Short mmCIF file of C-alpha atoms in Angstrom, two decimals:
data_model
loop_
_atom_site.label_atom_id
_atom_site.label_comp_id
_atom_site.label_asym_id
_atom_site.label_seq_id
_atom_site.Cartn_x
_atom_site.Cartn_y
_atom_site.Cartn_z
CA UNK A 146 -134.01 -181.46 -99.14
CA UNK A 147 -134.31 -184.79 -99.83
CA UNK A 148 -137.71 -186.73 -100.03
CA UNK A 149 -139.64 -189.86 -101.37
CA UNK A 150 -142.35 -189.24 -103.53
CA UNK A 151 -145.27 -191.57 -104.87
CA UNK A 152 -145.96 -190.95 -108.07
CA UNK A 153 -147.85 -194.19 -109.47
CA UNK A 154 -148.12 -197.88 -109.18
CA UNK A 155 -144.16 -199.31 -108.43
CA UNK A 156 -143.12 -196.03 -109.17
CA UNK A 157 -141.86 -194.60 -105.30
CA UNK A 158 -139.18 -191.96 -106.59
CA UNK A 159 -136.47 -190.71 -104.46
CA UNK A 160 -135.59 -186.91 -104.84
CA UNK A 161 -134.41 -183.36 -103.74
CA UNK A 162 -137.60 -181.29 -103.08
CA UNK A 163 -137.34 -177.72 -101.79
CA UNK A 164 -137.27 -177.37 -97.37
CA UNK A 165 -140.59 -176.12 -96.18
CA UNK A 166 -141.25 -173.14 -94.93
CA UNK A 167 -143.35 -172.73 -91.66
CA UNK A 168 -146.84 -171.24 -91.38
CA UNK A 169 -148.45 -169.51 -88.30
CA UNK A 170 -150.14 -172.69 -86.69
CA UNK A 171 -147.76 -175.21 -88.28
CA UNK A 172 -144.71 -177.45 -86.52
CA UNK A 173 -141.39 -178.21 -88.67
CA UNK A 174 -139.99 -181.33 -87.62
CA UNK A 175 -136.28 -183.14 -88.04
CA UNK A 176 -137.78 -186.40 -88.58
CA UNK A 177 -135.43 -189.19 -87.44
CA UNK A 178 -137.29 -192.27 -87.89
CA UNK A 179 -140.32 -192.80 -90.06
CA UNK A 180 -141.75 -196.29 -90.77
CA UNK A 181 -143.23 -198.19 -93.71
CA UNK A 182 -146.91 -199.10 -93.23
CA UNK A 183 -149.00 -202.31 -94.67
CA UNK A 184 -151.05 -199.01 -96.39
CA UNK A 185 -147.84 -197.50 -97.86
CA UNK A 186 -147.20 -200.39 -99.75
CA UNK A 187 -150.96 -201.30 -100.89
CA UNK A 188 -150.39 -198.24 -102.41
CA UNK A 189 -146.43 -199.31 -103.55
CA UNK A 190 -148.59 -202.20 -105.21
CA UNK A 191 -152.21 -202.12 -106.16
CA UNK A 192 -152.74 -197.76 -105.69
CA UNK A 193 -153.62 -195.36 -105.58
CA UNK A 194 -156.44 -196.02 -102.46
CA UNK A 195 -155.98 -192.93 -100.59
CA UNK A 196 -153.78 -190.84 -103.12
CA UNK A 197 -155.26 -188.11 -105.19
CA UNK A 198 -154.86 -188.58 -108.30
CA UNK A 199 -157.20 -186.89 -110.35
CA UNK A 200 -157.62 -184.29 -108.08
CA UNK A 201 -156.72 -182.41 -105.29
CA UNK A 202 -157.42 -183.86 -101.57
CA UNK A 203 -160.01 -181.28 -100.68
CA UNK A 204 -158.39 -181.06 -97.09
CA UNK A 205 -154.46 -180.97 -98.17
CA UNK A 206 -154.77 -179.32 -102.06
CA UNK A 207 -152.14 -181.80 -102.96
CA UNK A 208 -152.05 -184.77 -105.01
CA UNK A 209 -149.75 -187.47 -106.99
CA UNK A 210 -146.94 -187.12 -106.88
CA UNK A 211 -147.08 -186.54 -103.11
CA UNK A 212 -143.61 -187.48 -100.42
CA UNK A 213 -145.00 -190.32 -98.92
CA UNK A 214 -144.33 -191.66 -94.64
CA UNK A 215 -147.26 -191.46 -92.01
CA UNK A 216 -145.49 -193.52 -88.96
CA UNK A 217 -142.79 -191.29 -88.09
CA UNK A 218 -141.28 -188.76 -85.28
CA UNK A 219 -138.87 -186.48 -84.57
CA UNK A 220 -137.19 -183.16 -83.13
CA UNK A 221 -139.29 -179.65 -83.36
CA UNK A 222 -137.21 -177.33 -85.13
CA UNK A 223 -138.93 -174.79 -85.67
CA UNK A 224 -142.82 -173.12 -84.40
CA UNK A 225 -145.14 -171.20 -85.95
CA UNK A 226 -146.21 -167.76 -84.52
CA UNK A 227 -149.45 -169.30 -83.37
CA UNK A 228 -147.83 -171.99 -82.22
CA UNK A 229 -147.62 -172.08 -78.27
CA UNK A 230 -147.68 -176.14 -76.80
CA UNK A 231 -144.40 -176.76 -78.38
CA UNK A 232 -140.38 -175.45 -78.59
CA UNK A 233 -137.82 -175.89 -80.20
CA UNK A 234 -136.26 -179.11 -78.91
CA UNK A 235 -139.48 -180.95 -78.33
CA UNK A 236 -139.73 -185.04 -79.28
CA UNK A 237 -142.70 -185.81 -81.01
CA UNK A 238 -144.60 -187.88 -83.03
CA UNK A 239 -147.20 -187.27 -85.37
CA UNK A 240 -151.04 -187.95 -85.94
CA UNK A 241 -151.22 -188.05 -89.02
CA UNK A 242 -155.18 -187.60 -89.66
CA UNK A 243 -156.46 -184.67 -91.80
CA UNK A 244 -160.24 -184.25 -90.85
CA UNK A 245 -162.66 -181.19 -91.72
CA UNK A 246 -163.70 -179.95 -87.87
CA UNK A 247 -166.87 -179.44 -89.19
CA UNK A 248 -168.75 -182.89 -90.44
CA UNK A 249 -171.23 -184.51 -88.14
CA UNK A 250 -168.57 -186.78 -87.31
CA UNK A 251 -165.99 -184.57 -86.70
CA UNK A 252 -168.14 -182.45 -84.23
CA UNK A 253 -168.90 -185.89 -81.81
CA UNK A 254 -165.35 -186.08 -81.83
CA UNK A 255 -165.01 -189.23 -84.54
CA UNK A 256 -162.48 -187.46 -86.59
CA UNK A 257 -161.47 -190.52 -87.78
CA UNK A 258 -164.07 -191.25 -89.83
CA UNK A 259 -164.71 -187.41 -90.80
CA UNK A 260 -166.17 -187.13 -94.85
CA UNK A 261 -163.26 -185.70 -96.13
CA UNK A 262 -160.80 -188.06 -94.24
CA UNK A 263 -157.18 -187.59 -95.39
CA UNK A 264 -153.78 -188.73 -93.43
CA UNK A 265 -150.03 -186.74 -94.17
CA UNK A 266 -148.33 -189.16 -96.43
CA UNK A 267 -151.01 -190.49 -98.49
CA UNK A 268 -152.96 -188.04 -98.96
CA UNK A 269 -150.66 -185.01 -99.37
CA UNK A 270 -148.88 -182.69 -96.99
CA UNK A 271 -145.22 -182.85 -96.40
CA UNK A 272 -145.04 -186.99 -95.16
CA UNK A 273 -142.17 -188.40 -93.23
CA UNK A 274 -139.95 -189.94 -95.90
CA UNK A 275 -138.20 -186.76 -95.78
CA UNK A 276 -135.96 -184.72 -93.97
CA UNK A 277 -138.10 -182.33 -92.59
CA UNK A 278 -141.84 -182.32 -92.10
CA UNK A 279 -144.45 -179.47 -91.37
CA UNK A 280 -147.92 -180.05 -89.76
CA UNK A 281 -150.51 -177.90 -88.19
CA UNK A 282 -149.97 -178.39 -84.67
CA UNK A 283 -152.92 -180.08 -83.71
CA UNK A 284 -151.11 -183.14 -85.07
CA UNK A 285 -147.99 -183.48 -83.05
CA UNK A 286 -148.00 -184.97 -79.64
CA UNK A 287 -144.55 -184.56 -77.37
CA UNK A 288 -143.28 -187.75 -76.14
CA UNK A 289 -141.04 -188.73 -72.61
CA UNK A 290 -137.57 -187.91 -72.52
CA UNK A 291 -136.77 -191.74 -71.82
CA UNK A 292 -138.92 -192.66 -75.00
CA UNK A 293 -136.77 -193.89 -78.31
CA UNK A 294 -136.87 -192.40 -81.62
CA UNK A 295 -137.76 -196.45 -82.85
CA UNK A 296 -140.56 -196.47 -80.42
CA UNK A 297 -141.93 -193.20 -80.94
CA UNK A 298 -142.56 -194.48 -84.56
CA UNK A 299 -144.19 -197.07 -83.80
CA UNK A 300 -147.26 -194.96 -81.66
CA UNK A 301 -148.99 -194.49 -84.88
CA UNK A 302 -149.55 -198.22 -85.68
CA UNK A 303 -149.64 -198.93 -82.26
CA UNK A 304 -152.75 -196.71 -82.13
CA UNK A 305 -154.21 -198.82 -85.13
CA UNK A 306 -154.25 -201.41 -82.37
CA UNK A 307 -155.53 -200.02 -79.44
CA UNK A 308 -158.44 -198.40 -81.61
CA UNK A 309 -158.90 -202.18 -82.77
CA UNK A 310 -159.78 -203.71 -79.86
CA UNK A 311 -161.66 -200.95 -78.21
CA UNK A 312 -163.68 -201.11 -80.89
CA UNK A 313 -164.22 -204.97 -80.50
CA UNK A 314 -165.50 -204.54 -77.16
CA UNK A 315 -163.61 -207.08 -75.64
CA UNK A 316 -163.23 -207.55 -72.34
CA UNK A 317 -161.07 -208.90 -69.38
CA UNK A 318 -160.79 -212.53 -69.99
CA UNK A 319 -162.22 -212.73 -73.60
CA UNK A 320 -160.52 -215.55 -76.25
CA UNK A 321 -159.80 -213.83 -79.59
CA UNK A 322 -157.99 -215.02 -82.59
CA UNK A 323 -155.76 -212.62 -84.45
CA UNK A 324 -156.22 -213.65 -88.54
CA UNK A 325 -153.13 -212.62 -90.10
CA UNK A 326 -149.59 -211.24 -88.31
CA UNK A 327 -148.08 -208.83 -90.40
CA UNK A 328 -147.39 -205.46 -87.97
CA UNK A 329 -150.72 -204.32 -87.21
CA UNK A 330 -151.88 -207.73 -86.27
CA UNK A 331 -148.55 -208.47 -84.20
CA UNK A 332 -149.52 -205.31 -82.50
CA UNK A 333 -152.90 -206.69 -82.05
CA UNK A 334 -151.76 -209.26 -80.03
CA UNK A 335 -149.88 -207.05 -77.96
CA UNK A 336 -152.76 -204.70 -77.32
CA UNK A 337 -155.22 -207.58 -76.80
CA UNK A 338 -152.94 -209.44 -74.49
CA UNK A 339 -152.22 -205.72 -72.44
CA UNK A 340 -156.65 -205.32 -72.02
CA UNK A 341 -156.54 -209.21 -70.47
CA UNK A 342 -157.34 -211.38 -72.72
CA UNK A 343 -156.92 -214.82 -71.81
CA UNK A 344 -156.67 -216.82 -74.93
CA UNK A 345 -154.61 -215.40 -78.11
CA UNK A 346 -154.84 -217.72 -80.82
CA UNK A 347 -152.62 -216.74 -84.04
CA UNK A 348 -153.61 -218.08 -87.81
CA UNK A 349 -150.48 -217.28 -90.06
CA UNK A 350 -149.34 -219.10 -93.22
CA UNK A 351 -145.67 -217.50 -92.64
CA UNK A 352 -143.61 -219.70 -89.80
CA UNK A 353 -141.10 -216.61 -88.95
CA UNK A 354 -144.12 -214.58 -88.59
CA UNK A 355 -146.20 -217.53 -86.20
CA UNK A 356 -143.17 -217.58 -84.14
CA UNK A 357 -143.04 -213.58 -83.70
CA UNK A 358 -146.85 -214.48 -82.19
CA UNK A 359 -146.11 -216.31 -80.35
CA UNK A 360 -143.05 -214.49 -79.25
CA UNK A 361 -145.23 -211.43 -78.31
CA UNK A 362 -148.11 -212.59 -76.63
CA UNK A 363 -149.88 -215.48 -79.02
CA UNK A 364 -150.23 -218.62 -76.74
CA UNK A 365 -151.20 -220.51 -80.33
CA UNK A 366 -150.36 -220.04 -83.49
CA UNK A 367 -151.70 -222.12 -86.44
CA UNK A 368 -150.49 -222.82 -89.98
CA UNK A 369 -153.88 -222.50 -91.67
CA UNK A 370 -152.04 -224.64 -95.10
CA UNK A 371 -151.91 -227.42 -92.44
CA UNK A 372 -154.51 -227.59 -90.53
CA UNK A 373 -157.98 -226.51 -90.36
CA UNK A 374 -158.12 -223.14 -88.75
CA UNK A 375 -161.30 -223.15 -88.30
CA UNK A 376 -161.20 -226.58 -86.40
CA UNK A 377 -158.50 -225.75 -84.21
CA UNK A 378 -159.42 -222.23 -82.86
CA UNK A 379 -163.05 -224.10 -82.01
CA UNK A 380 -160.72 -226.92 -80.14
CA UNK A 381 -158.69 -224.44 -78.29
CA UNK A 382 -161.75 -222.91 -76.64
CA UNK A 383 -164.17 -225.69 -75.71
CA UNK A 384 -166.17 -226.23 -78.83
CA UNK A 385 -167.14 -222.44 -78.40
CA UNK A 386 -165.13 -220.57 -80.82
CA UNK A 387 -163.72 -217.09 -79.69
CA UNK A 388 -165.20 -213.94 -78.10
CA UNK A 389 -163.76 -211.84 -81.23
CA UNK A 390 -161.74 -212.31 -84.31
CA UNK A 391 -159.80 -209.64 -85.61
CA UNK A 392 -159.25 -209.97 -89.15
CA UNK A 393 -155.86 -208.05 -90.19
CA UNK A 394 -154.87 -209.77 -93.78
CA UNK A 395 -157.58 -208.08 -96.46
CA UNK A 396 -158.31 -211.63 -98.53
CA UNK A 397 -161.57 -213.77 -98.36
CA UNK A 398 -159.94 -216.90 -96.72
CA UNK A 399 -159.08 -215.43 -93.87
CA UNK A 400 -162.85 -212.74 -93.67
CA UNK A 401 -164.43 -216.14 -93.59
CA UNK A 402 -162.02 -217.73 -91.39
CA UNK A 403 -162.68 -214.89 -88.93
CA UNK A 404 -166.20 -215.47 -89.23
CA UNK A 405 -166.03 -218.90 -88.28
CA UNK A 406 -163.84 -219.16 -85.60
CA UNK A 407 -166.11 -216.34 -83.88
CA UNK A 408 -168.33 -217.82 -81.30
CA UNK A 409 -172.18 -217.61 -81.53
CA UNK A 410 -172.85 -213.74 -80.65
CA UNK A 411 -169.58 -212.33 -81.10
CA UNK A 412 -167.45 -210.02 -82.96
CA UNK A 413 -165.64 -210.43 -85.98
CA UNK A 414 -163.33 -207.15 -86.49
CA UNK A 415 -161.94 -205.96 -89.76
CA UNK A 416 -159.06 -203.97 -89.53
CA UNK A 417 -157.89 -204.38 -93.43
CA UNK A 418 -157.65 -202.29 -96.30
CA UNK A 419 -159.10 -204.25 -98.82
CA UNK A 420 -157.81 -204.22 -103.09
CA UNK A 421 -160.34 -206.09 -104.20
CA UNK A 422 -164.46 -206.63 -102.99
CA UNK A 423 -164.89 -209.60 -100.62
CA UNK A 424 -167.23 -211.89 -100.38
CA UNK A 425 -168.83 -212.56 -97.34
CA UNK A 426 -171.52 -215.04 -96.81
CA UNK A 427 -173.79 -212.75 -94.75
CA UNK A 428 -176.16 -215.85 -93.13
CA UNK A 429 -172.89 -216.88 -91.36
CA UNK A 430 -173.91 -213.58 -88.80
CA UNK A 431 -177.43 -214.20 -89.41
CA UNK A 432 -177.71 -217.56 -87.72
CA UNK A 433 -175.91 -216.93 -84.99
CA UNK A 434 -176.47 -213.28 -84.23
CA UNK A 435 -172.75 -212.36 -85.08
CA UNK A 436 -171.69 -209.46 -84.93
CA UNK A 437 -168.55 -207.49 -87.95
CA UNK A 438 -167.29 -204.13 -86.70
CA UNK A 439 -165.02 -202.16 -89.34
CA UNK A 440 -162.20 -199.80 -87.95
CA UNK A 441 -160.50 -197.09 -89.45
CA UNK A 442 -157.17 -196.11 -88.11
CA UNK A 443 -157.95 -194.39 -83.94
CA UNK A 444 -159.17 -191.19 -82.49
CA UNK A 445 -158.69 -189.33 -79.06
CA UNK A 446 -155.74 -192.39 -78.15
CA UNK A 447 -152.77 -191.18 -78.65
CA UNK A 448 -151.44 -189.85 -75.57
CA UNK A 449 -152.61 -193.27 -74.36
CA UNK A 450 -151.06 -194.96 -76.72
CA UNK A 451 -147.63 -193.27 -75.93
CA UNK A 452 -147.97 -194.17 -72.36
CA UNK A 453 -148.50 -197.81 -73.52
CA UNK A 454 -145.01 -197.90 -75.68
CA UNK A 455 -143.28 -196.10 -72.88
CA UNK A 456 -144.82 -198.07 -69.99
CA UNK A 457 -143.08 -201.26 -72.11
CA UNK A 458 -146.87 -202.36 -71.49
CA UNK A 459 -146.64 -202.75 -75.45
CA UNK A 460 -142.93 -203.67 -76.80
CA UNK A 461 -143.80 -202.48 -80.52
CA UNK A 462 -139.82 -201.97 -80.69
CA UNK A 463 -139.99 -205.75 -80.61
CA UNK A 464 -141.46 -205.97 -84.63
CA UNK A 465 -138.63 -204.63 -85.96
CA UNK A 466 -136.32 -206.59 -88.81
CA UNK A 467 -134.43 -203.34 -90.16
CA UNK A 468 -133.70 -199.84 -90.69
CA UNK A 469 -132.38 -198.03 -93.78
CA UNK A 470 -131.64 -195.05 -95.13
CA UNK A 471 -134.36 -192.95 -97.24
CA UNK A 472 -131.65 -193.97 -100.76
CA UNK A 473 -132.83 -197.65 -99.73
CA UNK A 474 -136.13 -197.27 -99.85
CA UNK A 475 -137.67 -199.41 -102.64
CA UNK A 476 -134.69 -201.61 -102.65
CA UNK A 477 -134.84 -202.74 -99.03
CA UNK A 478 -138.20 -201.21 -98.12
CA UNK A 479 -140.74 -201.87 -100.52
CA UNK A 480 -139.47 -204.26 -102.09
CA UNK A 481 -137.79 -206.43 -99.22
CA UNK A 482 -141.16 -206.07 -97.72
CA UNK A 483 -142.69 -207.77 -101.28
CA UNK A 484 -140.42 -210.47 -101.60
CA UNK A 485 -140.29 -211.82 -97.41
CA UNK A 486 -142.30 -212.38 -94.58
CA UNK A 487 -139.42 -212.19 -92.29
CA UNK A 488 -139.60 -208.50 -92.45
CA UNK A 489 -141.84 -206.53 -89.92
CA UNK A 490 -140.85 -203.33 -89.55
CA UNK A 491 -138.75 -201.08 -91.67
CA UNK A 492 -137.76 -197.93 -90.38
CA UNK A 493 -136.09 -195.50 -92.69
CA UNK A 494 -133.49 -192.90 -91.48
CA UNK A 495 -134.46 -189.79 -94.25
CA UNK A 496 -130.96 -188.17 -93.02
CA UNK A 497 -129.08 -191.11 -94.09
#
């Protein structure tokens, strides 16, 4: 079968590899769509970050080159002889977290901060940029019959946004700012709206993304290159600042905007994976008793996120700007996302 493999920074190759064989506790899936994630783009431009290069990942037992792709959905075509929850023909999406199940975090159900955390398609395994994927049955979730494959492929990134809003402790009626409106930022806007935010302010340099932010639920979109974003946010919130600011860009300018735009005792939520160390003015937390919450991925929410999308409470599919074949994944996928802010979410069809 064909698959896209990460070999090195700026080196992703579509190759022919053996079709996977199902083990006793695994499910084999014919992949319908797999999204290109911001984490994938980080690996392409600045990796390795999650991808194991020097030695195999302790859970996947794989190392580069690895088959990429962790935002995906498809149809079950085979199950292992110990799998009872799924059958051939089931429509499913994948929760791609590797976790050990035995560390302190896993034992209390917080498997997204496992000591050996990894992800299918980043830390090894057969990711979704392949015609077929094989995963442990614990990673598989059924989707409703009326849910489209495109929607199902976006459950994973939507889960990141929903987890961020839940961890922020945002309450109905609160005001929020979203600093950076790439795919995750735009999904955070929708998740905050679904959770009852009364004011949602987007901060984004790209005019195309500011326009999309307004379409999906932001009440105001600020260009920080033209005005002082902090002043604008405070003016919009009666001089106070927002209750919660979500940082979703991963650069010093955006984290500092998020801090300064948050009211005293408010919460700054970092979602970004950072390519470089951040410079944070700690006194801006101390002197106002602001808090900072960091999140990674999600936990224990995939069924709820599936329903939020299936019920159209979150319209993740509105972020899809292009669908491409596996052979186009570099030029029309990774490079297109690098070149243009017009592209938001690109889905890959591995069968083409």
